[in-house]
mmCIF file of C-alpha atoms in Angstrom:
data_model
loop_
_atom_site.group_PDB
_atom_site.id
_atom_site.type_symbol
_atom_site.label_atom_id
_atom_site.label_comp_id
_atom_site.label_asym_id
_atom_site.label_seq_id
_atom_site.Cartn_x
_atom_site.Cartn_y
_atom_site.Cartn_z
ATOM 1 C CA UNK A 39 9.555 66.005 195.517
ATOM 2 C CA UNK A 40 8.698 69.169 193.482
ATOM 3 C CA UNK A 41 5.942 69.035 191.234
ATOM 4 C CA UNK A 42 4.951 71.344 187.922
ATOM 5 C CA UNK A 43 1.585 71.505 187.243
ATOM 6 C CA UNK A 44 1.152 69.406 184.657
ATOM 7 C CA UNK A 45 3.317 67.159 187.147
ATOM 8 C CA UNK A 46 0.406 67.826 189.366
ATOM 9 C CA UNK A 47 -2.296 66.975 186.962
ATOM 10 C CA UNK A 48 -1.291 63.788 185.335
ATOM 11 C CA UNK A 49 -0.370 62.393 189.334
ATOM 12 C CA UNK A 50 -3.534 63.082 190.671
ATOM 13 C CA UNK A 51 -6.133 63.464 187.990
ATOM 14 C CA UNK A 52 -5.626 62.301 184.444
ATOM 15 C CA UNK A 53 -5.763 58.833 184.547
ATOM 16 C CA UNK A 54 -7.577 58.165 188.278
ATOM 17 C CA UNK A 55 -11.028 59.256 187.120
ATOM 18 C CA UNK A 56 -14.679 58.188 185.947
ATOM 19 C CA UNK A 57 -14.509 57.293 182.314
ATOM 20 C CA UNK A 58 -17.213 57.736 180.031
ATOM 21 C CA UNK A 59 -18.081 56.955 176.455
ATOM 22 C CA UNK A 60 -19.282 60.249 175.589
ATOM 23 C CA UNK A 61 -15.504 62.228 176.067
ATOM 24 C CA UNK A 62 -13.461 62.380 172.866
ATOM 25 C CA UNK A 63 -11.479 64.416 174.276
ATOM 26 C CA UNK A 64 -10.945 64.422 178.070
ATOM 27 C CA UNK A 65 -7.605 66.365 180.302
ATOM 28 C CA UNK A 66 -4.399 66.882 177.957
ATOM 29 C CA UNK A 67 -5.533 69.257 175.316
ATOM 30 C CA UNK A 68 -6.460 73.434 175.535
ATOM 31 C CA UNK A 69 -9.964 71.770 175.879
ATOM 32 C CA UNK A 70 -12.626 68.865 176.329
ATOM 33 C CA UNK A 71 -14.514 67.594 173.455
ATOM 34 C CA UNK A 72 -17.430 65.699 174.307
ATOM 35 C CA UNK A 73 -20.698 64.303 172.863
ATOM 36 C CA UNK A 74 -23.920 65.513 173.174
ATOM 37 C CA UNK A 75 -26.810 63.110 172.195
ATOM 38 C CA UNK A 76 -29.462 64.974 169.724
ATOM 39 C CA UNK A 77 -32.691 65.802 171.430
ATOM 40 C CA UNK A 78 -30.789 66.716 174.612
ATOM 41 C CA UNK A 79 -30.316 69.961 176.613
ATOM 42 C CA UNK A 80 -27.240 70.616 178.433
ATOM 43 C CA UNK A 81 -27.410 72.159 182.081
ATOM 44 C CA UNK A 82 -24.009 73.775 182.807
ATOM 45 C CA UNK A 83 -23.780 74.532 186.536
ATOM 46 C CA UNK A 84 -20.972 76.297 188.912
ATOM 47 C CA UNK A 85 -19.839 76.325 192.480
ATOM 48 C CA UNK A 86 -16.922 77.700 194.429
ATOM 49 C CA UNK A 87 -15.563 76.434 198.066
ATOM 50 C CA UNK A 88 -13.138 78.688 199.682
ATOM 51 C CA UNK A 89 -10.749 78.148 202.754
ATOM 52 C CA UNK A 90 -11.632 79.845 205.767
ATOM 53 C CA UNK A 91 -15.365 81.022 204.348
ATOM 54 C CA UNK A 92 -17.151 77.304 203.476
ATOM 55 C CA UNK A 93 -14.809 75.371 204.972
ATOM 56 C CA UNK A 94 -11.947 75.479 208.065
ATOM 57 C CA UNK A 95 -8.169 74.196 208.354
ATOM 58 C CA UNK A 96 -9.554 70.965 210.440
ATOM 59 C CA UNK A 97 -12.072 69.967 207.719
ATOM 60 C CA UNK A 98 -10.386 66.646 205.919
ATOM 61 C CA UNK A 99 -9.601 67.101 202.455
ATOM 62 C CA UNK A 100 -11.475 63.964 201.174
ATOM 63 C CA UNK A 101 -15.042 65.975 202.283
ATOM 64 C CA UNK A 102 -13.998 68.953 200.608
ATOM 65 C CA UNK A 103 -13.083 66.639 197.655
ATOM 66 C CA UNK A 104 -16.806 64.974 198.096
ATOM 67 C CA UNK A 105 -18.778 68.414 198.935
ATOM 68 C CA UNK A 106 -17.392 70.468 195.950
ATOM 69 C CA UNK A 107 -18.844 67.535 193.308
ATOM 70 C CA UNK A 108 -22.151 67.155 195.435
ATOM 71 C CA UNK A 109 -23.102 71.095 195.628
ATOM 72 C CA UNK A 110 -22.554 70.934 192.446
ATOM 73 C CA UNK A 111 -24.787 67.895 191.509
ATOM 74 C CA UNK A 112 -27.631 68.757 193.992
ATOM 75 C CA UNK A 113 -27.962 72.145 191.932
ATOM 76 C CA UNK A 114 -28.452 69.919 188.482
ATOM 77 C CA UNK A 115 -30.704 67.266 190.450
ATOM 78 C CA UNK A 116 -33.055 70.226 190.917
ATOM 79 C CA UNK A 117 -33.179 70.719 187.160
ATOM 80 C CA UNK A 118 -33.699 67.291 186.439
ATOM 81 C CA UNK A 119 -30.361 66.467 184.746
ATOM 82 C CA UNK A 120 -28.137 63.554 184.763
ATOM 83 C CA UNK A 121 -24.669 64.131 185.655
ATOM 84 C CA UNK A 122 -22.554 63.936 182.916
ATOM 85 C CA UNK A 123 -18.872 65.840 183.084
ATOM 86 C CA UNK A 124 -17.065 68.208 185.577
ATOM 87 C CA UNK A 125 -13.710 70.506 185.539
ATOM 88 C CA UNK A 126 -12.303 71.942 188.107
ATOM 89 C CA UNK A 127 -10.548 74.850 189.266
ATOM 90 C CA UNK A 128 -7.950 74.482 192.144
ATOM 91 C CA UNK A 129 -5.920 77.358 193.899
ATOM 92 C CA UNK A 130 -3.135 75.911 196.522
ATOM 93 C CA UNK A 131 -0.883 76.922 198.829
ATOM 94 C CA UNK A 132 1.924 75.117 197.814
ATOM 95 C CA UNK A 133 2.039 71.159 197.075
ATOM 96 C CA UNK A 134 0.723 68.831 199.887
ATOM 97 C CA UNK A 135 0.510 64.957 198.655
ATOM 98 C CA UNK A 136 -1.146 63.626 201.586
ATOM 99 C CA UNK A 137 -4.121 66.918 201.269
ATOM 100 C CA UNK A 138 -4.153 65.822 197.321
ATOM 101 C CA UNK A 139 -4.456 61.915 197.914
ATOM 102 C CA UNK A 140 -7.597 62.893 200.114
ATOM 103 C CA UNK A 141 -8.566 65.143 197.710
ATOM 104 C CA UNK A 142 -8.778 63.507 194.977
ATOM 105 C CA UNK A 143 -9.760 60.114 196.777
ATOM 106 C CA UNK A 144 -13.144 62.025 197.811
ATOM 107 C CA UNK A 145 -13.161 63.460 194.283
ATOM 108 C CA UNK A 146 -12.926 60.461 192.650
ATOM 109 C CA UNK A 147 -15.522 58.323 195.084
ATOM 110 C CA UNK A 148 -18.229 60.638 194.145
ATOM 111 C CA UNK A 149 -17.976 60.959 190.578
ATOM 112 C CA UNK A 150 -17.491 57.167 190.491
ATOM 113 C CA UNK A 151 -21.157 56.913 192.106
ATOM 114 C CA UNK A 152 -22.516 59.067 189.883
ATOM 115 C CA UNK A 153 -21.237 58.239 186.851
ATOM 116 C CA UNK A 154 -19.436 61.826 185.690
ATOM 117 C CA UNK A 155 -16.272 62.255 184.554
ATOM 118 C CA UNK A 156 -13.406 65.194 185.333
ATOM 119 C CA UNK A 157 -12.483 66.534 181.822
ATOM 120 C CA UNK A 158 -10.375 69.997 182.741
ATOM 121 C CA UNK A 159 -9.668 72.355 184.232
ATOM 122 C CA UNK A 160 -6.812 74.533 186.169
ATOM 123 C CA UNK A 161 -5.029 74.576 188.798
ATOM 124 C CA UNK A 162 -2.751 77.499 190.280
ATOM 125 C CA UNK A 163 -1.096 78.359 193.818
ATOM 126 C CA UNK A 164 -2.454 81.076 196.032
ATOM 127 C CA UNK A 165 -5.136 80.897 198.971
ATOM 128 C CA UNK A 166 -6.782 77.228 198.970
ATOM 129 C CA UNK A 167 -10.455 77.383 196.757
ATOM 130 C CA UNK A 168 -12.183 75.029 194.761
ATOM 131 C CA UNK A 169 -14.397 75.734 191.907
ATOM 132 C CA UNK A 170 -16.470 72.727 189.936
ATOM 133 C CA UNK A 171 -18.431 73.528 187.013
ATOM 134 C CA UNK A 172 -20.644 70.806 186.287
ATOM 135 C CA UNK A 173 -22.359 69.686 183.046
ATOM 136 C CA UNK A 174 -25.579 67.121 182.840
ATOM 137 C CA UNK A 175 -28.153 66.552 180.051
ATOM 138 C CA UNK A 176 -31.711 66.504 180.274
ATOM 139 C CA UNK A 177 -34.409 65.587 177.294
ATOM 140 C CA UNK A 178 -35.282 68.807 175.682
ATOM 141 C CA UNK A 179 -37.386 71.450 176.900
ATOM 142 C CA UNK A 180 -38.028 68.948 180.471
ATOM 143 C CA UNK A 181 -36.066 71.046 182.836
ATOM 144 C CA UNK A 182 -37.258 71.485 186.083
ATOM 145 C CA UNK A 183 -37.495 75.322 186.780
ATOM 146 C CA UNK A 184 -38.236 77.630 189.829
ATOM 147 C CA UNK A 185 -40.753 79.581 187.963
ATOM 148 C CA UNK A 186 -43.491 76.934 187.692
ATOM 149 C CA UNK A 187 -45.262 76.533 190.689
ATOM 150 C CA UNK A 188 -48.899 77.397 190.525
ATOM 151 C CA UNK A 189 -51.431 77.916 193.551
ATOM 152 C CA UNK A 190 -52.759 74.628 194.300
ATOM 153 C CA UNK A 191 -49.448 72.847 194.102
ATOM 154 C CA UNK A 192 -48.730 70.563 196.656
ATOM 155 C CA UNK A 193 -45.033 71.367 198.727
ATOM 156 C CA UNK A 194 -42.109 68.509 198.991
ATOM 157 C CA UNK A 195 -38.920 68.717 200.688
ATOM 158 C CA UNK A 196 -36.232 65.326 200.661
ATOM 159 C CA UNK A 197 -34.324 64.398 204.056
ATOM 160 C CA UNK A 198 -34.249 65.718 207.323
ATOM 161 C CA UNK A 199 -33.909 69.519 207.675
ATOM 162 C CA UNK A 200 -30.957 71.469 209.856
ATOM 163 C CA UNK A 201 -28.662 68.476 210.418
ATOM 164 C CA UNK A 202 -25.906 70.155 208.661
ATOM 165 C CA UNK A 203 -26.211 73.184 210.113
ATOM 166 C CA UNK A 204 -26.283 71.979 213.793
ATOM 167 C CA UNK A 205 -23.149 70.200 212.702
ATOM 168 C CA UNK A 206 -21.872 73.077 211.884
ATOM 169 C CA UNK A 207 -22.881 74.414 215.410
ATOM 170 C CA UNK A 208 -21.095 71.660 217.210
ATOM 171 C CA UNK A 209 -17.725 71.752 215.222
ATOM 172 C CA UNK A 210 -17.861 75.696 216.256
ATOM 173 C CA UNK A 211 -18.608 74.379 219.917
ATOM 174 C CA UNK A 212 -22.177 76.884 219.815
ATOM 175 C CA UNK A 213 -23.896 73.464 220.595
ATOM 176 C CA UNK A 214 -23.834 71.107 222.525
ATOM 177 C CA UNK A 215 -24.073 67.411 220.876
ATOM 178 C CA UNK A 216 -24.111 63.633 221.826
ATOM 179 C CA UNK A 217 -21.174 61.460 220.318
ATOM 180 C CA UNK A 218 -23.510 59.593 218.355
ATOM 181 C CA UNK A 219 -25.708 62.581 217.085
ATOM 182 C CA UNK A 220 -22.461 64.254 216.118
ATOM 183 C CA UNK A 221 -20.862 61.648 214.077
ATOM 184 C CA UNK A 222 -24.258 61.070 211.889
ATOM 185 C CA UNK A 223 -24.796 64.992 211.325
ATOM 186 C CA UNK A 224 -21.033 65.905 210.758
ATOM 187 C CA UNK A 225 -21.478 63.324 208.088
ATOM 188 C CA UNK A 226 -24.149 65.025 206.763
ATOM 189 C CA UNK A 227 -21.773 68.184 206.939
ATOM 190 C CA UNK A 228 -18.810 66.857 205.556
ATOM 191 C CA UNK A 229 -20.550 64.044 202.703
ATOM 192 C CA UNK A 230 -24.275 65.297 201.427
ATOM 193 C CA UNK A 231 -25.907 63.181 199.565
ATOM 194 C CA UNK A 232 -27.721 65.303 196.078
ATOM 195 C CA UNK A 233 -31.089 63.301 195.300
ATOM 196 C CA UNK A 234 -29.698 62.932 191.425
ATOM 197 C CA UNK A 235 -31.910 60.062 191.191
ATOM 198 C CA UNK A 236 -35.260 61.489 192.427
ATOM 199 C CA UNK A 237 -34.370 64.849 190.480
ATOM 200 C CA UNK A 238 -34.467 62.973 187.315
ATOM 201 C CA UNK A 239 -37.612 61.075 187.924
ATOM 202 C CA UNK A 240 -39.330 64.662 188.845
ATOM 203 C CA UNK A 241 -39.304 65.235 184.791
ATOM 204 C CA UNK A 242 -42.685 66.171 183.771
ATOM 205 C CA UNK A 243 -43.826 65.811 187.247
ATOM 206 C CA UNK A 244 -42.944 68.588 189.281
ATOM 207 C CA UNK A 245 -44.125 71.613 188.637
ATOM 208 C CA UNK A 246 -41.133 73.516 190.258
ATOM 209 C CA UNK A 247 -37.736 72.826 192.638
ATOM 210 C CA UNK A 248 -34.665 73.823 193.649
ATOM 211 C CA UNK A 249 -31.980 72.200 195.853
ATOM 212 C CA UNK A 250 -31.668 73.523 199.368
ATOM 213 C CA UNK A 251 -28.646 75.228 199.986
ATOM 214 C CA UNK A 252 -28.714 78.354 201.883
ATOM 215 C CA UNK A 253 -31.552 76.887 203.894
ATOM 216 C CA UNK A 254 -35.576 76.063 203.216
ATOM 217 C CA UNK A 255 -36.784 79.619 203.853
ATOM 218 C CA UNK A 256 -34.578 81.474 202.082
ATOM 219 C CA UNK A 257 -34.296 78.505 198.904
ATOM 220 C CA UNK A 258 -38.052 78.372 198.805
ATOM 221 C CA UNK A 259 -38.180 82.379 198.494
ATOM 222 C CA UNK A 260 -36.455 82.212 194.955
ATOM 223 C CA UNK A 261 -39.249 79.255 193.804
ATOM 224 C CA UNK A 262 -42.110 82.156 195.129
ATOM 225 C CA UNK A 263 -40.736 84.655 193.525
ATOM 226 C CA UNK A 264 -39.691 83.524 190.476
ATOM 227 C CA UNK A 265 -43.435 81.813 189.970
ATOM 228 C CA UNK A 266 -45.460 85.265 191.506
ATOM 229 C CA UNK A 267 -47.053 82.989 194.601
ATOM 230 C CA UNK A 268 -46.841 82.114 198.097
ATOM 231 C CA UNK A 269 -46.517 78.823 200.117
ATOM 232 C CA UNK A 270 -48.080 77.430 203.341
ATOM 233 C CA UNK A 271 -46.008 75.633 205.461
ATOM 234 C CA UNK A 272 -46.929 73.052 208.309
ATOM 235 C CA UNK A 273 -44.908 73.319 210.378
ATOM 236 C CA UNK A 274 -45.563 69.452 211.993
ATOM 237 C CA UNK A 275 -44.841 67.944 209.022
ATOM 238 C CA UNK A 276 -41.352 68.979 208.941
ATOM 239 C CA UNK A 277 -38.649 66.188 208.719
ATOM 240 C CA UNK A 278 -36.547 66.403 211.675
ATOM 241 C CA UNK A 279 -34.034 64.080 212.929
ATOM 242 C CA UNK A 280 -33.162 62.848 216.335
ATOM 243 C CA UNK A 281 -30.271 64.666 216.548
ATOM 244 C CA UNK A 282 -32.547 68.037 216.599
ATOM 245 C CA UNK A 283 -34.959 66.901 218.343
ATOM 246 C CA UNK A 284 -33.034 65.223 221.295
ATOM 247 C CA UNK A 285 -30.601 67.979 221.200
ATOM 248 C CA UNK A 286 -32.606 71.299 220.726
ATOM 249 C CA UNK A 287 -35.912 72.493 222.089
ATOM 250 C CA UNK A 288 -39.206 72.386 219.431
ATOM 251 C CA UNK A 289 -38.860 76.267 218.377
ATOM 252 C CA UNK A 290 -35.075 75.526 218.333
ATOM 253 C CA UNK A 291 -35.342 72.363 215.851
ATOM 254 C CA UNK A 292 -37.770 74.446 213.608
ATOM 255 C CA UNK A 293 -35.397 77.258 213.025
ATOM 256 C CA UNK A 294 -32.361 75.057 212.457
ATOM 257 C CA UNK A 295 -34.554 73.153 210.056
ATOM 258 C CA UNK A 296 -35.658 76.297 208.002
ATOM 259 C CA UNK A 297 -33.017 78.101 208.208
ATOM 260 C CA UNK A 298 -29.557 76.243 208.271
ATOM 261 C CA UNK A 299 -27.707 75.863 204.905
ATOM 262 C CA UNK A 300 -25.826 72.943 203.496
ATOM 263 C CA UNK A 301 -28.559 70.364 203.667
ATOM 264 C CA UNK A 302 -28.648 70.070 199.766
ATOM 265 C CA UNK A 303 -32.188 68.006 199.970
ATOM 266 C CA UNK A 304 -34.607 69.230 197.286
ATOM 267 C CA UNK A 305 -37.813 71.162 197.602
ATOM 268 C CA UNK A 306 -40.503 71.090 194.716
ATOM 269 C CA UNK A 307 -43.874 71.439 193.956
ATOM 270 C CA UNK A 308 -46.080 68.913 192.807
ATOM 271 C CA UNK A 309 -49.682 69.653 190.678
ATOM 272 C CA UNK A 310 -52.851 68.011 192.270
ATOM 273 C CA UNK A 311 -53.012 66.537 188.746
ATOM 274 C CA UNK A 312 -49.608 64.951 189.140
ATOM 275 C CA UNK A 313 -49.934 63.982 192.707
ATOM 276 C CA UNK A 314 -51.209 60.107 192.049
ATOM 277 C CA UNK A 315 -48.250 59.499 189.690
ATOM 278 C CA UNK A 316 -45.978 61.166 192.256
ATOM 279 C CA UNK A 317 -47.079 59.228 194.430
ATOM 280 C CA UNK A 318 -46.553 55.406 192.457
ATOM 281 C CA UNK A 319 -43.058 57.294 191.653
ATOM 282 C CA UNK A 320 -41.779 57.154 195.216
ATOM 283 C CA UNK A 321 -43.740 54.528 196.719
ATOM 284 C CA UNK A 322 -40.690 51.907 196.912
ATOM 285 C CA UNK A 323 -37.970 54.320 197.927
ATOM 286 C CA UNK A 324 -36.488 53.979 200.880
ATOM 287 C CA UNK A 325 -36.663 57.899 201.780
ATOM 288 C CA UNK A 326 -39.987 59.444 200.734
ATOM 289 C CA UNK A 327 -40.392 63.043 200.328
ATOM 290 C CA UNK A 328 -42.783 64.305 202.660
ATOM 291 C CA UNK A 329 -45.739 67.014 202.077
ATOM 292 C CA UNK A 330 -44.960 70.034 203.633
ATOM 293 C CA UNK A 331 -47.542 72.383 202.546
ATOM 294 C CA UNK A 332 -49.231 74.374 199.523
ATOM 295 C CA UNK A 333 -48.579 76.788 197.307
ATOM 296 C CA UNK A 334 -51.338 79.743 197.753
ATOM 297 C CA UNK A 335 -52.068 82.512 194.971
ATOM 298 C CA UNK A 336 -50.765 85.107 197.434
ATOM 299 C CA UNK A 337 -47.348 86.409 195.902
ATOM 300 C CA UNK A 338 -44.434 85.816 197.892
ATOM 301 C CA UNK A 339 -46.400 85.234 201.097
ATOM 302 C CA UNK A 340 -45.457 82.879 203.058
ATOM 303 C CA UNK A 341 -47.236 81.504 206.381
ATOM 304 C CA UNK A 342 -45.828 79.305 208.970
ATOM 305 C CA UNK A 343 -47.935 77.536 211.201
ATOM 306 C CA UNK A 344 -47.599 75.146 214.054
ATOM 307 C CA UNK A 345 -50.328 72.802 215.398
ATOM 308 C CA UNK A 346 -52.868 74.812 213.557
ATOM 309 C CA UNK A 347 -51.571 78.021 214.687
ATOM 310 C CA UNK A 348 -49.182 80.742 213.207
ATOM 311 C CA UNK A 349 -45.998 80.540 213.895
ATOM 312 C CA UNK A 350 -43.175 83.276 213.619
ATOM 313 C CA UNK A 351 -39.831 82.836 213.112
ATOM 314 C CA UNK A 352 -37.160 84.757 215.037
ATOM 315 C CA UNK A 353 -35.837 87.459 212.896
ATOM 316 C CA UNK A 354 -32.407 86.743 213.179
ATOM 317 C CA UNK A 355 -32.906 83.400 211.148
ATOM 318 C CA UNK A 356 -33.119 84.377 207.971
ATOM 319 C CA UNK A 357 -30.921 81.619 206.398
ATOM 320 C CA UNK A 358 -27.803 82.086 204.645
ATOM 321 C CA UNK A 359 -26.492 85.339 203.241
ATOM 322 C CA UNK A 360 -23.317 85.404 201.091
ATOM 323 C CA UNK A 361 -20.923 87.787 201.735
ATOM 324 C CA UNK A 362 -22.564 88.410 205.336
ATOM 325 C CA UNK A 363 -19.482 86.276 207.495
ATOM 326 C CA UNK A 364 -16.910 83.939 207.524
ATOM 327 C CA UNK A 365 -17.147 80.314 207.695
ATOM 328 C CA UNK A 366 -21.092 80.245 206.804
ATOM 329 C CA UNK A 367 -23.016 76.878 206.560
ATOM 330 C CA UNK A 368 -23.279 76.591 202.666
ATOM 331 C CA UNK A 369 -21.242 77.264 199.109
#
């Protein structure tokens, strides 16, 4: 069956999709025309997947369907905004029904669950990529930013640390994994979870955050840098799963953990003032954030210590670099 694009569009996307009240004006027309509430701010986020650099020929469509949404939301969960509308951009190879039913299935699950709806976008044929650009509100002037952690601050990260990237590992067959470790963290490779919920209830609370991506180290840099201070990290209190733990030695675990992109878990800073309502914020969730360490007035330092001690981190993990390699651990 040969499909035109607009063929394309209205089989797979127009009608299968989160609706919301706010979109006059949804797929159809040169453009969307939606509603933004007064008193709002809108956060407009981007994110691109390509074939062969974030993703390989085995990975099943309905993750990349999932992942491309989730990167997306995990970048406006750090800013405190609730998810609101998406368009996407998608360049294919030629017309494969069973790679768009997954597609779209995994599209469609995750923007079901978090309540945002596709309004446009494009689609075209060349090499397989996937762009989202995502759009959430937040009350005015309550964004979460990177620049405003201050020395004192107490340090947060969400999840277990390195899972994805010791997926990553595995599928690439540089590790060595147990069946049961590999199905949990390939699921944590193929289907993050962005902490939308937690990112919202950070409003007025955190002092900074930003969603980890291109792994802790290298994420937490931009938060030092943007707010002129440094951080120290213990190194104990890291969350680790089983899977590193069981599978990798202790020095092993820690680099995965600080290094390896694609966990898309948040890390923010929390003022000693704020810490007691922090702390009745999260005390009934089923995954707390844990304390990691402090923020310290010396710019852009950073100190790693285990057990009391420093600890130094080999120099080849630095975390993630665009444009250093193919098939990297993060978009």
């Amino acid at each position: 069956m040969a499909f035109a694009e607009f063929d394309l569009i209205d089989t797979y996307f127009s009608q299968r999709m989160e609706q919301r009240d706010d979109v006059e004006l949804g797929i159809g027309d040169d453009g969307a025309v939606v509603t933004v509430d007064a008193g709002n701010q809108l956060v407009v986020v981007t994110d691109t997947m390509v074939a062969g650099v974030h993703f390989d020929q085995d990975t099943p469509a309905r993750a990349i369907g999932h992942k491309v949404v989730a990167v997306n939301l995990s970048d406006l969960a750090a800013m405190g905004a609730e998810p609101t509308w998406i368009s996407l951009a998608l360049t294919l190879p030629s017309i494969d029904q069973d790679w768009l039913q997954g597609f779209t299935h995994g599209l469609r699950e995750i923007c079901e669950y978090y309540g945002c709806q596709l309004i446009g976008g494009d689609t075209t044929q060349g090499p397989l990529a996937v762009t989202v650009t995502a759009h959430g509100v937040l009350p005015h002037g309550s964004a979460i930013k990177r620049t405003g952690a201050k020395p004192g601050d107490w340090l947060y990260v969400t999840g277990t640390l390195g899972d994805a990237g010791l997926a990553l590992a595995a599928r690439q067959h540089r590790q060595q994994v147990s069946d049961a470790h590999y199905r949990r963290i390939t699921e944590r490779l193929y289907f993050p979870s962005p902490r939308v919920a937690l990112g919202q209830s950070l409003r007025g609370v955190a002092s900074s955050a930003i969603d980890v991506s291109d792994g802790l180290l290298a994420d937490l840099k931009h938060i030092l840098k943007g707010s002129r201070v440094g951080a120290k990290i213990s190194l104990d209190e890291l969350p680790l799963s089983l899977a590193l733990t069981e599978t990798l030695t202790q020095d092993q675990a820690l680099a995965y953990a600080l290094t390896s992109g694609d966990d898309y878990e948040l890390c923010f800073t929390v003022p000693e003032s704020q810490r007691g309502v922090f702390d009745t914020l999260v005390a009934h969730t089923a995954s707390k954030p844990v304390c990691i360490g402090r923020i310290t007035n010396e710019a852009e330092a950073l100190q790693l210590t285990l057990q009391g001690e420093p600890w130094q981190l080999p120099e080849t993990n630095t975390g993630y670099e665009h444009f250093a390699s193919p098939l990297e651990p993060s978009v």
